[in-house]
Amino acid sequence: MSDTVRETPAADAENPVLKRLSTLDRFLPVWIGVAMVSGLLLGRWVTGLDDALAAAEVGSVSLPIAIGLLVMMYPVLAKVRYNELGHVTGDRRMLGTSILLNWVLGPALMFTLAWLTLPDLPEYRTGLIIVGLARCIAMVLIWNDLACGDREAAAILVALNAVFQILAFAVLGYFYLQVLPSWLGLDQEILQVSMWDIAKSVLIFLGIPLLAGYLTRTFGERAKGREWYETTFLPRIGPAALYGLLFTIVLLFALQGDTITNQPLDVARIALPLLAYFALMWGGSMLLTKVLGFDYQRATAVSFTAAGNNFELAIAVAIGVFGVTSGQALAGVVGPLIEVPVLVGLVYVSLWTRRFFTEDAISRSIPTGA
């Protein structure tokens, strides 16, 4: 969630991965755990908290929670190099592979895992499907950098995902939550959610910070240059993403305390398909890019982009559509708690796989003029 890894040469793969994470990122699972416990205690000690939070709302979301969601999204979107989005066409194979993995295979895999592992828990199942639709635009840059992947390729794919989510999230959400289960004849509770409900949440909690991030980068670089923007400004605002996430988690767990304490095994059941998803998406992506002849650097960028998810957006949409006390929101919150240690482990696995990428693959994967 914080801005960057420590200043360490990307090629120095022998340094322990955890030492190259900032302090905030290294202990992210700890901070999330502390936020969860704090929320549970807050819910027990403060009476009438739900009424107080509902006093003012933004798009059917409590104002304090809406502020937390917007704060955690803005720094992430301020990092994206929007003026490089068009450069991705220089490697159309990388572009096509990323779109296939992120917007076809990823959501379909999460949909399958959610139905296989949570057939009797429709709220959590729906929350995981929403997580599968929210493609990574944040910490993938950190994992890619730690694994010595192609930084520019990762930045371009992140920018592509950020824009694509505005265009496709609502449509895909309606398809996977309403249309596909009906086609497959899956036994589900009637889900009263429209495409507009999803689109409205995306426009508020992704559209507003996306516009703010774009304008900040545009005018910031114009005023003081890219070097100042990325080495001075971004590190200053980067931690706000984590603070916004932790603030939101505290309030979520304060409102969901009874459900969580009475059903602790539900959290473990949510974690199981997430673990399977990260392993299958990352492993399948590395295998596919290897078969297609990508070099290690671009294979890594594509694979981590495919494996990671934008939990900030998933949480925002779940809260906006289903409510802050919903099981869908809880499923989104469990996500980053599982993602961080798993993807740190996959960084080590990724560095080990470098031996399987040959010079021939490197030369084939870079198109002429790219």
mmCIF file of C-alpha atoms in Angstrom:
data_model
loop_
_atom_site.group_PDB
_atom_site.id
_atom_site.type_symbol
_atom_site.label_atom_id
_atom_site.label_comp_id
_atom_site.label_asym_id
_atom_site.label_seq_id
_atom_site.Cartn_x
_atom_site.Cartn_y
_atom_site.Cartn_z
ATOM 1 C CA MET A 1 0.000 0.000 0.000
ATOM 2 C CA SER A 2 2.842 2.374 0.646
ATOM 3 C CA ASP A 3 4.601 3.924 -2.263
ATOM 4 C CA THR A 4 7.674 1.936 -3.252
ATOM 5 C CA VAL A 5 10.183 -0.650 -2.232
ATOM 6 C CA ARG A 6 13.449 0.475 -0.748
ATOM 7 C CA GLU A 7 16.114 1.734 -3.091
ATOM 8 C CA THR A 8 17.787 -1.526 -4.032
ATOM 9 C CA PRO A 9 19.016 -2.476 -7.502
ATOM 10 C CA ALA A 10 16.390 -4.574 -9.228
ATOM 11 C CA ALA A 11 18.967 -7.139 -10.252
ATOM 12 C CA ASP A 12 20.050 -7.790 -6.672
ATOM 13 C CA ALA A 13 17.937 -10.904 -6.300
ATOM 14 C CA GLU A 14 20.006 -12.289 -3.440
ATOM 15 C CA ASN A 15 18.771 -9.754 -0.886
ATOM 16 C CA PRO A 16 15.917 -11.106 1.224
ATOM 17 C CA VAL A 17 12.656 -9.989 -0.289
ATOM 18 C CA LEU A 18 11.157 -8.816 2.992
ATOM 19 C CA LYS A 19 14.090 -6.482 3.630
ATOM 20 C CA ARG A 20 13.320 -4.717 0.370
ATOM 21 C CA LEU A 21 9.760 -3.918 1.405
ATOM 22 C CA SER A 22 9.054 -0.706 3.252
ATOM 23 C CA THR A 23 8.178 -1.083 6.918
ATOM 24 C CA LEU A 24 4.502 -0.401 6.214
ATOM 25 C CA ASP A 25 4.288 -3.045 3.491
ATOM 26 C CA ARG A 26 6.422 -5.614 5.308
ATOM 27 C CA PHE A 27 4.031 -5.735 8.246
ATOM 28 C CA LEU A 28 0.806 -5.166 6.312
ATOM 29 C CA PRO A 29 -0.834 -8.403 7.548
ATOM 30 C CA VAL A 30 -0.012 -7.293 11.112
ATOM 31 C CA TRP A 31 -1.554 -3.856 10.603
ATOM 32 C CA ILE A 32 -4.675 -5.443 9.108
ATOM 33 C CA GLY A 33 -4.911 -7.852 12.053
ATOM 34 C CA VAL A 34 -4.579 -4.976 14.523
ATOM 35 C CA ALA A 35 -7.268 -3.041 12.635
ATOM 36 C CA MET A 36 -9.593 -6.056 12.783
ATOM 37 C CA VAL A 37 -9.141 -6.481 16.545
ATOM 38 C CA SER A 38 -9.521 -2.731 17.102
ATOM 39 C CA GLY A 39 -12.746 -2.758 15.129
ATOM 40 C CA LEU A 40 -14.150 -5.648 17.129
ATOM 41 C CA LEU A 41 -13.346 -3.851 20.390
ATOM 42 C CA LEU A 42 -14.766 -0.584 19.095
ATOM 43 C CA GLY A 43 -18.019 -2.310 18.165
ATOM 44 C CA ARG A 44 -18.333 -3.741 21.675
ATOM 45 C CA TRP A 45 -17.486 -0.541 23.527
ATOM 46 C CA VAL A 46 -19.351 2.082 21.454
ATOM 47 C CA THR A 47 -23.112 1.763 21.459
ATOM 48 C CA GLY A 48 -25.136 3.235 18.610
ATOM 49 C CA LEU A 49 -22.149 3.255 16.259
ATOM 50 C CA ASP A 50 -24.167 2.041 13.281
ATOM 51 C CA ASP A 51 -26.713 4.847 13.707
ATOM 52 C CA ALA A 52 -23.945 7.431 13.982
ATOM 53 C CA LEU A 53 -22.250 6.210 10.811
ATOM 54 C CA ALA A 54 -25.557 6.223 8.913
ATOM 55 C CA ALA A 55 -26.248 9.877 9.785
ATOM 56 C CA ALA A 56 -24.615 11.075 6.549
ATOM 57 C CA GLU A 57 -24.135 9.031 3.390
ATOM 58 C CA VAL A 58 -22.446 9.208 -0.011
ATOM 59 C CA GLY A 59 -24.082 6.954 -2.598
ATOM 60 C CA SER A 60 -25.759 4.869 0.162
ATOM 61 C CA VAL A 61 -22.396 4.532 1.963
ATOM 62 C CA SER A 62 -21.700 6.128 5.335
ATOM 63 C CA LEU A 63 -19.726 9.365 4.886
ATOM 64 C CA PRO A 64 -16.786 8.338 7.140
ATOM 65 C CA ILE A 65 -16.481 5.006 5.325
ATOM 66 C CA ALA A 66 -16.811 6.729 1.926
ATOM 67 C CA ILE A 67 -13.968 9.060 2.869
ATOM 68 C CA GLY A 68 -11.846 6.095 3.912
ATOM 69 C CA LEU A 69 -12.535 4.327 0.603
ATOM 70 C CA LEU A 70 -11.648 7.405 -1.472
ATOM 71 C CA VAL A 71 -8.492 8.062 0.550
ATOM 72 C CA MET A 72 -7.234 4.505 0.054
ATOM 73 C CA MET A 73 -7.889 4.622 -3.705
ATOM 74 C CA TYR A 74 -6.363 7.999 -4.546
ATOM 75 C CA PRO A 75 -2.620 7.370 -3.912
ATOM 76 C CA VAL A 76 -2.775 4.139 -5.909
ATOM 77 C CA LEU A 77 -4.246 5.900 -8.941
ATOM 78 C CA ALA A 78 -1.903 8.863 -8.610
ATOM 79 C CA LYS A 79 1.000 6.444 -9.274
ATOM 80 C CA VAL A 80 -0.199 5.374 -12.723
ATOM 81 C CA ARG A 81 1.671 6.801 -15.716
ATOM 82 C CA TYR A 82 -1.381 7.566 -17.808
ATOM 83 C CA ASN A 83 0.580 9.047 -20.714
ATOM 84 C CA GLU A 84 2.213 5.650 -21.299
ATOM 85 C CA LEU A 85 -1.031 3.747 -21.740
ATOM 86 C CA GLY A 86 -0.774 3.923 -25.528
ATOM 87 C CA HIS A 87 2.701 2.368 -25.506
ATOM 88 C CA VAL A 88 1.259 -1.022 -24.606
ATOM 89 C CA THR A 89 0.316 -1.506 -28.264
ATOM 90 C CA GLY A 90 4.052 -1.812 -28.947
ATOM 91 C CA ASP A 91 3.817 -5.384 -27.646
ATOM 92 C CA ARG A 92 0.416 -6.612 -28.757
ATOM 93 C CA ARG A 93 1.106 -10.133 -27.581
ATOM 94 C CA MET A 94 1.718 -8.892 -24.038
ATOM 95 C CA LEU A 95 -1.415 -6.754 -24.244
ATOM 96 C CA GLY A 96 -3.564 -9.627 -25.492
ATOM 97 C CA THR A 97 -2.176 -12.055 -22.926
ATOM 98 C CA SER A 98 -2.799 -9.623 -20.081
ATOM 99 C CA ILE A 99 -6.369 -8.924 -21.191
ATOM 100 C CA LEU A 100 -7.054 -12.665 -21.488
ATOM 101 C CA LEU A 101 -5.677 -13.401 -18.027
ATOM 102 C CA ASN A 102 -7.138 -10.382 -16.249
ATOM 103 C CA TRP A 103 -10.543 -10.027 -17.812
ATOM 104 C CA VAL A 104 -11.452 -13.535 -19.012
ATOM 105 C CA LEU A 105 -9.614 -16.237 -17.058
ATOM 106 C CA GLY A 106 -9.238 -14.422 -13.711
ATOM 107 C CA PRO A 107 -12.925 -13.633 -13.116
ATOM 108 C CA ALA A 108 -13.950 -17.055 -14.445
ATOM 109 C CA LEU A 109 -11.528 -18.833 -12.095
ATOM 110 C CA MET A 110 -12.708 -16.889 -9.041
ATOM 111 C CA PHE A 111 -16.337 -17.540 -10.007
ATOM 112 C CA THR A 112 -15.589 -21.278 -10.201
ATOM 113 C CA LEU A 113 -13.659 -21.408 -6.930
ATOM 114 C CA ALA A 114 -16.301 -19.373 -5.111
ATOM 115 C CA TRP A 115 -19.089 -21.719 -6.172
ATOM 116 C CA LEU A 116 -17.036 -24.864 -5.452
ATOM 117 C CA THR A 117 -15.930 -23.828 -1.953
ATOM 118 C CA LEU A 118 -18.808 -21.635 -0.744
ATOM 119 C CA PRO A 119 -21.988 -23.176 -2.189
ATOM 120 C CA ASP A 120 -23.837 -22.654 1.099
ATOM 121 C CA LEU A 121 -22.580 -19.113 1.836
ATOM 122 C CA PRO A 122 -23.988 -16.892 -0.919
ATOM 123 C CA GLU A 123 -22.892 -13.553 0.571
ATOM 124 C CA TYR A 124 -19.246 -14.569 0.886
ATOM 125 C CA ARG A 125 -19.399 -16.228 -2.513
ATOM 126 C CA THR A 126 -20.659 -13.016 -4.090
ATOM 127 C CA GLY A 127 -17.942 -11.041 -2.292
ATOM 128 C CA LEU A 128 -15.236 -13.290 -3.730
ATOM 129 C CA ILE A 129 -16.677 -12.957 -7.229
ATOM 130 C CA ILE A 130 -16.470 -9.171 -6.846
ATOM 131 C CA VAL A 131 -12.840 -9.558 -5.736
ATOM 132 C CA GLY A 132 -12.144 -11.573 -8.892
ATOM 133 C CA LEU A 133 -13.503 -8.751 -11.039
ATOM 134 C CA ALA A 134 -11.340 -6.081 -9.391
ATOM 135 C CA ARG A 135 -8.058 -6.388 -11.231
ATOM 136 C CA CYS A 136 -4.845 -5.319 -9.537
ATOM 137 C CA ILE A 137 -3.709 -1.714 -9.922
ATOM 138 C CA ALA A 138 -1.798 -1.231 -6.672
ATOM 139 C CA MET A 139 0.685 -3.517 -4.952
ATOM 140 C CA VAL A 140 1.467 -5.442 -8.136
ATOM 141 C CA LEU A 141 4.118 -2.792 -8.811
ATOM 142 C CA ILE A 142 5.830 -3.722 -5.544
ATOM 143 C CA TRP A 143 5.707 -7.482 -6.143
ATOM 144 C CA ASN A 144 6.908 -7.033 -9.723
ATOM 145 C CA ASP A 145 9.824 -4.868 -8.594
ATOM 146 C CA LEU A 146 10.867 -7.321 -5.888
ATOM 147 C CA ALA A 147 10.805 -10.148 -8.433
ATOM 148 C CA CYS A 148 12.952 -8.129 -10.882
ATOM 149 C CA GLY A 149 10.171 -7.836 -13.444
ATOM 150 C CA ASP A 150 9.830 -5.238 -16.190
ATOM 151 C CA ARG A 151 8.834 -2.038 -14.375
ATOM 152 C CA GLU A 152 7.587 -0.172 -17.419
ATOM 153 C CA ALA A 153 5.542 -3.136 -18.649
ATOM 154 C CA ALA A 154 3.948 -3.491 -15.198
ATOM 155 C CA ALA A 155 3.163 0.235 -15.066
ATOM 156 C CA ILE A 156 1.542 0.082 -18.495
ATOM 157 C CA LEU A 157 -0.580 -2.944 -17.578
ATOM 158 C CA VAL A 158 -1.622 -1.237 -14.340
ATOM 159 C CA ALA A 159 -2.744 1.834 -16.289
ATOM 160 C CA LEU A 160 -4.649 -0.390 -18.702
ATOM 161 C CA ASN A 161 -6.431 -2.164 -15.839
ATOM 162 C CA ALA A 162 -7.328 1.125 -14.173
ATOM 163 C CA VAL A 163 -9.058 2.415 -17.298
ATOM 164 C CA PHE A 164 -10.582 -0.935 -18.243
ATOM 165 C CA GLN A 165 -12.224 -1.284 -14.829
ATOM 166 C CA ILE A 166 -14.222 1.887 -15.435
ATOM 167 C CA LEU A 167 -15.497 0.442 -18.718
ATOM 168 C CA ALA A 168 -15.987 -3.235 -17.870
ATOM 169 C CA PHE A 169 -16.497 -3.772 -14.141
ATOM 170 C CA ALA A 170 -20.246 -3.124 -14.016
ATOM 171 C CA VAL A 171 -20.972 -5.231 -17.102
ATOM 172 C CA LEU A 172 -18.879 -8.158 -15.899
ATOM 173 C CA GLY A 173 -20.312 -7.853 -12.403
ATOM 174 C CA TYR A 174 -23.843 -8.146 -13.695
ATOM 175 C CA PHE A 175 -22.825 -11.061 -15.934
ATOM 176 C CA TYR A 176 -21.130 -13.113 -13.187
ATOM 177 C CA LEU A 177 -23.633 -12.310 -10.453
ATOM 178 C CA GLN A 178 -26.868 -12.557 -12.415
ATOM 179 C CA VAL A 179 -26.606 -13.864 -15.973
ATOM 180 C CA LEU A 180 -24.082 -16.713 -15.762
ATOM 181 C CA PRO A 181 -25.564 -18.420 -12.651
ATOM 182 C CA SER A 182 -28.953 -18.345 -14.365
ATOM 183 C CA TRP A 183 -27.538 -19.860 -17.569
ATOM 184 C CA LEU A 184 -25.800 -22.627 -15.610
ATOM 185 C CA GLY A 185 -28.890 -23.375 -13.562
ATOM 186 C CA LEU A 186 -27.061 -22.827 -10.295
ATOM 187 C CA ASP A 187 -29.224 -22.839 -7.209
ATOM 188 C CA GLN A 188 -28.834 -19.374 -5.722
ATOM 189 C CA GLU A 189 -30.797 -16.929 -3.674
ATOM 190 C CA ILE A 190 -32.374 -14.165 -5.728
ATOM 191 C CA LEU A 191 -29.828 -11.364 -5.872
ATOM 192 C CA GLN A 192 -31.492 -7.982 -6.103
ATOM 193 C CA VAL A 193 -28.677 -6.026 -7.717
ATOM 194 C CA SER A 194 -28.723 -4.148 -10.996
ATOM 195 C CA MET A 195 -25.899 -3.224 -13.311
ATOM 196 C CA TRP A 196 -26.507 0.409 -12.381
ATOM 197 C CA ASP A 197 -25.957 -0.376 -8.672
ATOM 198 C CA ILE A 198 -22.519 -1.736 -9.496
ATOM 199 C CA ALA A 199 -21.735 1.011 -12.016
ATOM 200 C CA LYS A 200 -22.664 3.743 -9.541
ATOM 201 C CA SER A 201 -20.277 2.401 -6.916
ATOM 202 C CA VAL A 202 -17.493 2.033 -9.498
ATOM 203 C CA LEU A 203 -18.017 5.568 -10.780
ATOM 204 C CA ILE A 204 -17.933 7.026 -7.263
ATOM 205 C CA PHE A 205 -15.161 5.005 -5.662
ATOM 206 C CA LEU A 206 -12.986 4.425 -8.741
ATOM 207 C CA GLY A 207 -14.011 7.287 -11.030
ATOM 208 C CA ILE A 208 -13.454 10.108 -8.542
ATOM 209 C CA PRO A 209 -9.989 9.004 -7.347
ATOM 210 C CA LEU A 210 -9.052 8.028 -10.925
ATOM 211 C CA LEU A 211 -9.814 11.558 -12.107
ATOM 212 C CA ALA A 212 -8.018 13.025 -9.100
ATOM 213 C CA GLY A 213 -4.994 10.802 -9.696
ATOM 214 C CA TYR A 214 -4.861 11.690 -13.380
ATOM 215 C CA LEU A 215 -5.092 15.416 -12.710
ATOM 216 C CA THR A 216 -2.535 15.232 -9.912
ATOM 217 C CA ARG A 217 0.016 13.479 -12.102
ATOM 218 C CA THR A 218 -0.654 15.696 -15.104
ATOM 219 C CA PHE A 219 -0.291 19.001 -13.282
ATOM 220 C CA GLY A 220 2.347 17.733 -10.861
ATOM 221 C CA GLU A 221 4.667 16.601 -13.645
ATOM 222 C CA ARG A 222 3.943 19.742 -15.638
ATOM 223 C CA ALA A 223 4.841 21.946 -12.689
ATOM 224 C CA LYS A 224 7.893 20.167 -11.240
ATOM 225 C CA GLY A 225 8.722 17.250 -13.503
ATOM 226 C CA ARG A 226 8.398 13.481 -13.265
ATOM 227 C CA GLU A 227 11.420 12.948 -11.040
ATOM 228 C CA TRP A 228 10.051 15.249 -8.320
ATOM 229 C CA TYR A 229 6.584 13.765 -8.667
ATOM 230 C CA GLU A 230 7.717 10.140 -8.307
ATOM 231 C CA THR A 231 10.574 10.553 -5.812
ATOM 232 C CA THR A 232 9.144 13.295 -3.579
ATOM 233 C CA PHE A 233 5.377 13.648 -3.966
ATOM 234 C CA LEU A 234 4.315 9.998 -4.303
ATOM 235 C CA PRO A 235 6.259 8.807 -1.219
ATOM 236 C CA ARG A 236 4.506 11.499 0.798
ATOM 237 C CA ILE A 237 0.971 10.495 -0.179
ATOM 238 C CA GLY A 238 1.615 6.739 -0.555
ATOM 239 C CA PRO A 239 0.977 5.757 3.097
ATOM 240 C CA ALA A 240 -2.485 7.361 2.899
ATOM 241 C CA ALA A 241 -3.678 4.314 0.935
ATOM 242 C CA LEU A 242 -2.827 2.051 3.862
ATOM 243 C CA TYR A 243 -4.321 4.433 6.404
ATOM 244 C CA GLY A 244 -7.547 4.610 4.402
ATOM 245 C CA LEU A 245 -7.692 0.812 4.175
ATOM 246 C CA LEU A 246 -7.048 0.326 7.889
ATOM 247 C CA PHE A 247 -9.621 2.983 8.814
ATOM 248 C CA THR A 248 -12.198 1.222 6.645
ATOM 249 C CA ILE A 249 -11.352 -2.179 8.138
ATOM 250 C CA VAL A 250 -11.757 -0.830 11.681
ATOM 251 C CA LEU A 251 -15.249 0.434 10.891
ATOM 252 C CA LEU A 252 -16.217 -2.729 8.997
ATOM 253 C CA PHE A 253 -15.208 -4.981 11.872
ATOM 254 C CA ALA A 254 -16.834 -2.673 14.403
ATOM 255 C CA LEU A 255 -20.124 -3.144 12.574
ATOM 256 C CA GLN A 256 -19.631 -6.864 11.834
ATOM 257 C CA GLY A 257 -18.296 -7.892 15.243
ATOM 258 C CA ASP A 258 -21.178 -10.194 16.192
ATOM 259 C CA THR A 259 -21.090 -12.059 12.878
ATOM 260 C CA ILE A 260 -17.333 -12.537 13.000
ATOM 261 C CA THR A 261 -17.078 -13.651 16.619
ATOM 262 C CA ASN A 262 -20.005 -16.042 16.269
ATOM 263 C CA GLN A 263 -18.769 -17.567 12.992
ATOM 264 C CA PRO A 264 -14.919 -17.527 13.007
ATOM 265 C CA LEU A 265 -14.680 -20.493 10.655
ATOM 266 C CA ASP A 266 -16.276 -18.400 7.921
ATOM 267 C CA VAL A 267 -13.105 -16.324 7.664
ATOM 268 C CA ALA A 268 -11.092 -19.507 7.149
ATOM 269 C CA ARG A 269 -13.511 -20.645 4.452
ATOM 270 C CA ILE A 270 -13.136 -17.311 2.646
ATOM 271 C CA ALA A 271 -9.347 -17.674 2.797
ATOM 272 C CA LEU A 272 -9.297 -21.119 1.147
ATOM 273 C CA PRO A 273 -10.488 -20.118 -2.357
ATOM 274 C CA LEU A 274 -8.301 -17.001 -2.190
ATOM 275 C CA LEU A 275 -5.211 -19.136 -1.589
ATOM 276 C CA ALA A 276 -6.134 -21.403 -4.491
ATOM 277 C CA TYR A 277 -6.827 -18.407 -6.725
ATOM 278 C CA PHE A 278 -3.441 -16.737 -6.147
ATOM 279 C CA ALA A 279 -1.522 -19.973 -6.719
ATOM 280 C CA LEU A 280 -3.417 -20.962 -9.872
ATOM 281 C CA MET A 281 -3.452 -17.509 -11.451
ATOM 282 C CA TRP A 282 0.222 -16.830 -10.862
ATOM 283 C CA GLY A 283 1.419 -20.316 -11.751
ATOM 284 C CA GLY A 284 -0.789 -20.556 -14.821
ATOM 285 C CA SER A 285 0.293 -17.103 -16.001
ATOM 286 C CA MET A 286 3.995 -17.891 -15.666
ATOM 287 C CA LEU A 287 3.515 -21.150 -17.550
ATOM 288 C CA LEU A 288 1.514 -19.489 -20.312
ATOM 289 C CA THR A 289 4.014 -16.646 -20.777
ATOM 290 C CA LYS A 290 6.863 -19.161 -20.840
ATOM 291 C CA VAL A 291 5.107 -21.155 -23.572
ATOM 292 C CA LEU A 292 4.463 -17.951 -25.534
ATOM 293 C CA GLY A 293 8.164 -17.073 -25.411
ATOM 294 C CA PHE A 294 8.080 -14.067 -23.101
ATOM 295 C CA ASP A 295 11.304 -13.071 -21.372
ATOM 296 C CA TYR A 296 11.453 -13.381 -17.603
ATOM 297 C CA GLN A 297 10.944 -9.679 -16.956
ATOM 298 C CA ARG A 298 7.738 -9.367 -18.970
ATOM 299 C CA ALA A 299 6.463 -12.771 -17.887
ATOM 300 C CA THR A 300 6.811 -11.612 -14.290
ATOM 301 C CA ALA A 301 5.004 -8.337 -14.947
ATOM 302 C CA VAL A 302 2.112 -10.121 -16.648
ATOM 303 C CA SER A 303 1.886 -12.860 -14.002
ATOM 304 C CA PHE A 304 1.815 -10.640 -10.938
ATOM 305 C CA THR A 305 -0.669 -8.324 -12.623
ATOM 306 C CA ALA A 306 -2.907 -11.322 -13.280
ATOM 307 C CA ALA A 307 -2.554 -12.813 -9.787
ATOM 308 C CA GLY A 308 -3.142 -9.667 -7.749
ATOM 309 C CA ASN A 309 -6.471 -7.995 -7.127
ATOM 310 C CA ASN A 310 -7.683 -4.485 -6.376
ATOM 311 C CA PHE A 311 -9.175 -5.149 -2.958
ATOM 312 C CA GLU A 312 -9.750 -1.455 -2.405
ATOM 313 C CA LEU A 313 -12.224 -1.393 -5.280
ATOM 314 C CA ALA A 314 -13.783 -4.726 -4.287
ATOM 315 C CA ILE A 315 -14.409 -3.461 -0.759
ATOM 316 C CA ALA A 316 -15.814 -0.177 -2.062
ATOM 317 C CA VAL A 317 -18.207 -1.879 -4.477
ATOM 318 C CA ALA A 318 -19.313 -4.467 -1.905
ATOM 319 C CA ILE A 319 -20.080 -1.732 0.623
ATOM 320 C CA GLY A 320 -21.756 0.503 -1.933
ATOM 321 C CA VAL A 321 -23.993 -2.223 -3.359
ATOM 322 C CA PHE A 322 -24.623 -4.563 -0.410
ATOM 323 C CA GLY A 323 -23.898 -2.473 2.669
ATOM 324 C CA VAL A 324 -21.145 -2.117 5.235
ATOM 325 C CA THR A 325 -22.379 -5.018 7.390
ATOM 326 C CA SER A 326 -22.735 -7.448 4.474
ATOM 327 C CA GLY A 327 -20.891 -10.707 4.049
ATOM 328 C CA GLN A 328 -19.762 -9.420 0.663
ATOM 329 C CA ALA A 329 -17.848 -6.602 2.375
ATOM 330 C CA LEU A 330 -16.276 -9.021 4.858
ATOM 331 C CA ALA A 331 -15.037 -11.233 2.005
ATOM 332 C CA GLY A 332 -13.323 -8.221 0.465
ATOM 333 C CA VAL A 333 -11.613 -7.326 3.749
ATOM 334 C CA VAL A 334 -10.182 -10.831 4.185
ATOM 335 C CA GLY A 335 -8.529 -10.494 0.763
ATOM 336 C CA PRO A 336 -5.479 -8.332 1.550
ATOM 337 C CA LEU A 337 -4.840 -10.282 4.744
ATOM 338 C CA ILE A 338 -4.277 -13.366 2.568
ATOM 339 C CA GLU A 339 -2.783 -11.710 -0.504
ATOM 340 C CA VAL A 340 0.248 -10.063 1.074
ATOM 341 C CA PRO A 341 2.022 -13.113 2.586
ATOM 342 C CA VAL A 342 1.073 -15.313 -0.374
ATOM 343 C CA LEU A 343 2.448 -12.940 -3.006
ATOM 344 C CA VAL A 344 5.595 -12.295 -0.966
ATOM 345 C CA GLY A 345 6.136 -16.046 -1.118
ATOM 346 C CA LEU A 346 5.485 -16.044 -4.857
ATOM 347 C CA VAL A 347 8.207 -13.417 -5.291
ATOM 348 C CA TYR A 348 10.710 -16.009 -4.060
ATOM 349 C CA VAL A 349 9.214 -18.629 -6.366
ATOM 350 C CA SER A 350 9.383 -16.190 -9.267
ATOM 351 C CA LEU A 351 13.084 -15.486 -8.715
ATOM 352 C CA TRP A 352 13.718 -19.241 -8.679
ATOM 353 C CA THR A 353 11.975 -19.678 -12.051
ATOM 354 C CA ARG A 354 14.408 -17.322 -13.827
ATOM 355 C CA ARG A 355 16.618 -20.302 -14.692
ATOM 356 C CA PHE A 356 13.889 -21.637 -16.995
ATOM 357 C CA PHE A 357 13.817 -18.564 -19.258
ATOM 358 C CA THR A 358 16.391 -18.738 -22.038
ATOM 359 C CA GLU A 359 18.070 -16.086 -24.171
ATOM 360 C CA ASP A 360 16.015 -17.263 -27.162
ATOM 361 C CA ALA A 361 12.838 -16.525 -25.218
ATOM 362 C CA ILE A 362 14.147 -13.068 -24.358
ATOM 363 C CA SER A 363 14.819 -12.201 -27.977
ATOM 364 C CA ARG A 364 11.463 -13.526 -29.185
ATOM 365 C CA SER A 365 9.402 -11.676 -26.600
ATOM 366 C CA ILE A 366 10.506 -8.143 -27.538
ATOM 367 C CA PRO A 367 8.866 -7.042 -30.787
ATOM 368 C CA THR A 368 10.645 -4.888 -33.313
ATOM 369 C CA GLY A 369 10.329 -1.233 -32.405
ATOM 370 C CA ALA A 370 8.946 -1.964 -28.925
#
